[in-house]
mmCIF file of C-alpha atoms in Angstrom:
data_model
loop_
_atom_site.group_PDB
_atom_site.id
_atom_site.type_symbol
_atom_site.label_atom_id
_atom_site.label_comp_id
_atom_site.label_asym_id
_atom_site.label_seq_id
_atom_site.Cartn_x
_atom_site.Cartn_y
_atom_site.Cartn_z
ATOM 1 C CA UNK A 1 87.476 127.587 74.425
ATOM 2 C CA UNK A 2 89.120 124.222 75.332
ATOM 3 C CA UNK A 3 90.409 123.202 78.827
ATOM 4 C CA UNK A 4 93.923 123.514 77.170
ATOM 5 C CA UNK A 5 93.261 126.826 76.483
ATOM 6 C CA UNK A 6 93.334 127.480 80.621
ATOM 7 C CA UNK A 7 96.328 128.736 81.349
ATOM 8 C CA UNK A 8 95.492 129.533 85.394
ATOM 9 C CA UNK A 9 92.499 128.052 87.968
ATOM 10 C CA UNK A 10 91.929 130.789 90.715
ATOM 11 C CA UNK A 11 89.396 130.525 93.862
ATOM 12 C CA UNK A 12 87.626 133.115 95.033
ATOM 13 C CA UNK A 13 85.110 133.768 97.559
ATOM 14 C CA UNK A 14 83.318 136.513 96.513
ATOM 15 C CA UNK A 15 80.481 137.166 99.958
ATOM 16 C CA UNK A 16 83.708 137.108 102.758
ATOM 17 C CA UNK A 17 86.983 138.138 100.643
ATOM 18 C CA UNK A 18 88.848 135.292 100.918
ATOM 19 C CA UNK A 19 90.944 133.708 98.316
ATOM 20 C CA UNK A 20 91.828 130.015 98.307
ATOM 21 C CA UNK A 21 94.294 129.838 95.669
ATOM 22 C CA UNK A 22 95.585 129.860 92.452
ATOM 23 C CA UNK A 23 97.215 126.954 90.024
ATOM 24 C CA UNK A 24 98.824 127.764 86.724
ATOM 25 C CA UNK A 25 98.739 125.028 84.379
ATOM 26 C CA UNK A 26 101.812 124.199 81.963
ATOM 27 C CA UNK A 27 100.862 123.160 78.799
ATOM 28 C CA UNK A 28 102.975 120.241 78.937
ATOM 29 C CA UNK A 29 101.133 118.279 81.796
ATOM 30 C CA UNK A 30 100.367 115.756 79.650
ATOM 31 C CA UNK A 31 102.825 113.170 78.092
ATOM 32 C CA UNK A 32 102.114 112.203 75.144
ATOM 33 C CA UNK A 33 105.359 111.480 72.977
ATOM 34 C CA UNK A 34 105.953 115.495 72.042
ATOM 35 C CA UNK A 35 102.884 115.942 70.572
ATOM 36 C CA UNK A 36 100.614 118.972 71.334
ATOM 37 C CA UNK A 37 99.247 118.234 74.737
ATOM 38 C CA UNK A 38 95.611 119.502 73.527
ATOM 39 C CA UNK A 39 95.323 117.459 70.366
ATOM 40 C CA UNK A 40 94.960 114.178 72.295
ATOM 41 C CA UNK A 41 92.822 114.046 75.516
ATOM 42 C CA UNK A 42 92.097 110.428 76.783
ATOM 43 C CA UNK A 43 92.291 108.256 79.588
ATOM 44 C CA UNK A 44 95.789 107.760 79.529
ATOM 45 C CA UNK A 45 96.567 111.283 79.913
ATOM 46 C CA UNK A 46 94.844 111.317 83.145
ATOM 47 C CA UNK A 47 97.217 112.526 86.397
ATOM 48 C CA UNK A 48 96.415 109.930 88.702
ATOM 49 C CA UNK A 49 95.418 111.727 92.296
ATOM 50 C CA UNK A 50 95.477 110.430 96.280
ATOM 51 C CA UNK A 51 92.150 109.399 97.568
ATOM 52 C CA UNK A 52 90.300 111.991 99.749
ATOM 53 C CA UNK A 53 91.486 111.942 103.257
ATOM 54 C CA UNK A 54 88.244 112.026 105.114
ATOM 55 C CA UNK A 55 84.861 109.938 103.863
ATOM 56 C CA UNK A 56 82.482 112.308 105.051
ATOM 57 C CA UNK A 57 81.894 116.139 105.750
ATOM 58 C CA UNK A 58 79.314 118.635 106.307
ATOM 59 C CA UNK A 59 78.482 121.841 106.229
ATOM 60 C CA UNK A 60 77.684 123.162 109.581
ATOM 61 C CA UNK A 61 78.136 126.870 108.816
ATOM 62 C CA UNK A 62 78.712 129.335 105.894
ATOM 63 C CA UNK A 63 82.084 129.397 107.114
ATOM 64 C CA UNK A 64 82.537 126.376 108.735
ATOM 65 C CA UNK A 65 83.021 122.394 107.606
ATOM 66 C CA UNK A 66 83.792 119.038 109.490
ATOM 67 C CA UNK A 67 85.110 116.264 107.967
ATOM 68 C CA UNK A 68 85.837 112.856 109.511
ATOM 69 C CA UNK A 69 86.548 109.259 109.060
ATOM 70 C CA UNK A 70 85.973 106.636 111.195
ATOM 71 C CA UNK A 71 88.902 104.132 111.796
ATOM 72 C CA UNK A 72 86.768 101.036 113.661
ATOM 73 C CA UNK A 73 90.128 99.203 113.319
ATOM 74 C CA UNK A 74 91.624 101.459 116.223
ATOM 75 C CA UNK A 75 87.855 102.718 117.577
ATOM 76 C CA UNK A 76 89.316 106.393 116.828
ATOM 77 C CA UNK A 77 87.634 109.114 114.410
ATOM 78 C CA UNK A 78 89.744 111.897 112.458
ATOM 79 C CA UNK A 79 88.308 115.077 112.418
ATOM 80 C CA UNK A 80 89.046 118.236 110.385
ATOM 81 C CA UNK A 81 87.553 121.524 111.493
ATOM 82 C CA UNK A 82 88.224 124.360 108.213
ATOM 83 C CA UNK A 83 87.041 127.775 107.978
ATOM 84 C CA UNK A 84 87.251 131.274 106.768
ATOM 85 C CA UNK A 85 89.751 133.646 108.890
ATOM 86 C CA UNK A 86 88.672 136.983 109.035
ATOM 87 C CA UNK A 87 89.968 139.890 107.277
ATOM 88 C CA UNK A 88 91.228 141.547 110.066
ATOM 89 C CA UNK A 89 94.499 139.777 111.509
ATOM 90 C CA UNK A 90 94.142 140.977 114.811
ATOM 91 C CA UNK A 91 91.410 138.943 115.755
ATOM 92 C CA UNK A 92 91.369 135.897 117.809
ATOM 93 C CA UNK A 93 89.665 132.885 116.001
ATOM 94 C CA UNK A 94 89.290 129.530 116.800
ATOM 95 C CA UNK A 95 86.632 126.876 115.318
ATOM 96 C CA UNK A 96 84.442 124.375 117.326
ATOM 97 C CA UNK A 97 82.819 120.960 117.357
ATOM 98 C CA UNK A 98 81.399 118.918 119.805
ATOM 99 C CA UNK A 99 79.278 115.989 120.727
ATOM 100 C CA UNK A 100 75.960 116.848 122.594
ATOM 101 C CA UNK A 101 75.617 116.528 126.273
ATOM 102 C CA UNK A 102 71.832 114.345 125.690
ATOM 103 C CA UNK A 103 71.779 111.139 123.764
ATOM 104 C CA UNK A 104 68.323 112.018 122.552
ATOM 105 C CA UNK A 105 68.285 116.211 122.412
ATOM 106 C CA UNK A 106 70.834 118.580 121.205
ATOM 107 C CA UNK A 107 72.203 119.964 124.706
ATOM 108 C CA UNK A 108 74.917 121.973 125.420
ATOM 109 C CA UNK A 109 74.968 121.159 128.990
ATOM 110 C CA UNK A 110 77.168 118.311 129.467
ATOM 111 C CA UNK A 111 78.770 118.409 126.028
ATOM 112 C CA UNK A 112 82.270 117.189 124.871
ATOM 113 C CA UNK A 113 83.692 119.703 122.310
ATOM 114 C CA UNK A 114 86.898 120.429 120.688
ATOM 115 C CA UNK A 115 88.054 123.833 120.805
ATOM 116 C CA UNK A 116 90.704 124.107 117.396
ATOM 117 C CA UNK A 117 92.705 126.951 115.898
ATOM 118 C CA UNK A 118 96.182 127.482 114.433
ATOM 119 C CA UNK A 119 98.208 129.709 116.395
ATOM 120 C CA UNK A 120 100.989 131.983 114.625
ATOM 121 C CA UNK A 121 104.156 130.954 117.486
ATOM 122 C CA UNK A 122 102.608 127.327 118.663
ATOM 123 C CA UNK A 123 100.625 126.231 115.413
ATOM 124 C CA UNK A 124 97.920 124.237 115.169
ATOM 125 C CA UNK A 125 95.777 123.491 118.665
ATOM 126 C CA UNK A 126 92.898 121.100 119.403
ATOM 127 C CA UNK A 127 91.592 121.311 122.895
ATOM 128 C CA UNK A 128 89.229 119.175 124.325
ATOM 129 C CA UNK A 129 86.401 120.569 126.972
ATOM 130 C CA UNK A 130 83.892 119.603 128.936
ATOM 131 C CA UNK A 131 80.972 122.019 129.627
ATOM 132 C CA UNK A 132 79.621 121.984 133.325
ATOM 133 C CA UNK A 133 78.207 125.237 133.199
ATOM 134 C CA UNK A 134 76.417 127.763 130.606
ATOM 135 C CA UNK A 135 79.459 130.473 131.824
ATOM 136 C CA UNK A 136 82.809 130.919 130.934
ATOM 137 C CA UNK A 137 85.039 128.938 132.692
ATOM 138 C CA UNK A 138 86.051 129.818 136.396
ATOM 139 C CA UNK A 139 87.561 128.118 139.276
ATOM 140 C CA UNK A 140 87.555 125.043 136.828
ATOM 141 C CA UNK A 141 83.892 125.130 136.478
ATOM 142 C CA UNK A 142 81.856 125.792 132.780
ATOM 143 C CA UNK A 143 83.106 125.849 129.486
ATOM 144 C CA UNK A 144 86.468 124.439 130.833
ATOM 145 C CA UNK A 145 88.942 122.540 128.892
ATOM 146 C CA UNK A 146 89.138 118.945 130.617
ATOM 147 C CA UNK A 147 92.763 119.779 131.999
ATOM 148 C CA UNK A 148 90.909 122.365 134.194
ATOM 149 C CA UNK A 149 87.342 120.546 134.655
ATOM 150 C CA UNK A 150 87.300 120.143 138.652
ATOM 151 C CA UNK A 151 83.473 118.786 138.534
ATOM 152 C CA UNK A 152 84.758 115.523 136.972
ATOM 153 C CA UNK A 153 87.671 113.546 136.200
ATOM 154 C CA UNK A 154 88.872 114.583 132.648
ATOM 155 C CA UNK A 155 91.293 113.218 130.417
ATOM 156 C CA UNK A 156 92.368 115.752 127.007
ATOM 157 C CA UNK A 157 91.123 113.157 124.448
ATOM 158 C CA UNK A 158 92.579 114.930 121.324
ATOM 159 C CA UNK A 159 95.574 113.181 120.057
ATOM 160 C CA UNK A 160 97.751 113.525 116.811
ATOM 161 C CA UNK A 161 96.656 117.395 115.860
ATOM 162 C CA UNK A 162 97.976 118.939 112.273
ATOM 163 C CA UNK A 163 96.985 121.694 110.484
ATOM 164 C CA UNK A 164 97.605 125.473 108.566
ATOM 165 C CA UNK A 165 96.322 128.461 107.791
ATOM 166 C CA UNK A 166 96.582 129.110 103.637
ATOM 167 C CA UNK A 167 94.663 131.784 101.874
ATOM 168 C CA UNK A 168 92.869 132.882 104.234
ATOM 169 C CA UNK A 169 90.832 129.524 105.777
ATOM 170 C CA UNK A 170 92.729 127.649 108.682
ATOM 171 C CA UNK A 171 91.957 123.896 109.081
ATOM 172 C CA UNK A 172 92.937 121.892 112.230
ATOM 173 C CA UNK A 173 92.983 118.186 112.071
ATOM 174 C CA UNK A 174 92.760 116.062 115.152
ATOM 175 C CA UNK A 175 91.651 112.209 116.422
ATOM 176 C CA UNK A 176 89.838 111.544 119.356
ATOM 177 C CA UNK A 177 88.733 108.057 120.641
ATOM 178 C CA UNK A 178 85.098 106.265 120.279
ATOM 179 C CA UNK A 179 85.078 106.262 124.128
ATOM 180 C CA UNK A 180 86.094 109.455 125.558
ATOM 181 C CA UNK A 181 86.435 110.658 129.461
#
């Protein structure tokens, strides 16, 4: 077997049931003057493709991954949040990220995360918190988004905020600042 003879590329994930896709490929994807498009294979055939949109990502659960890229130009990182949705539609899901509340510990106490997920009416949401408190939040105290943070002056950081569910994993982009309130 010969990539030419690969008529279709399909994802799977086998361990949570989710599928990520499928391609067909035409036979004729490659230009070379009429000729069979599997009797010449060589760097000139080669579809050119757009450079990644994030520099760096990471793993941070089974079903989880950040990416970013750091823009020093305008002191702002982009941030993409993906993972799996669950089978069952009727759940509420939403992904999160956030910077710890200690400069030298992980500490959620004090931390700045984003809260994202795509919504089926309003689409894609990326909130930014503050959490004050190891509780929910309540009377604008603990895991509060900054709009409702009454310990401290908050601004919602999270600006320019795409993103889609497709087969079955939603991703959420978003920027925030270097220097955040």
């Amino acid at each position: 077997m010969t990539a030419c003879d690969i008529a279709e590329l399909t994802v799977w994930c086998a361990p949570f049931f989710v599928f990520f896709g499928r391609i067909s490929i035409p036979r004729d994807i490659f230009e070379n003057d009429g000729a069979d498009p599997c009797t010449v294979i060589g760097a000139t055939n080669v579809i050119p493709t757009e450079p990644p949109e994030f520099d760096n990502c990471i793993t941070l659960h089974e079903t989880l991954q950040l990416s970013w890229t750091v823009d020093n130009d305008n002191s702002n990182v982009r941030f993409r949040l993906c993972g799996c949705q669950s089978i069952d539609p009727n759940t509420n899901q939403y992904m999160g990220f956030g910077l710890s509340g200690s400069t030298s510990s992980t500490l959620m106490f004090g931390a700045d995360p984003t809260i994202a997920w795509v919504d089926e009416t309003d689409g894609p949401q990326a909130v930014d918190y503050y959490l004050s408190a190891y509780t929910q939040c309540r009377a604008g105290l603990g895991a509060c988004p900054d709009a409702m943070d009454s310990s401290r002056t908050c601004n919602d950081d999270i600006i320019d905020v795409s993103g889609s569910i497709t087969n079955g994993q939603q991703c959420v982009s978003f920027t925030r600042q270097f220097s955040t309130s």
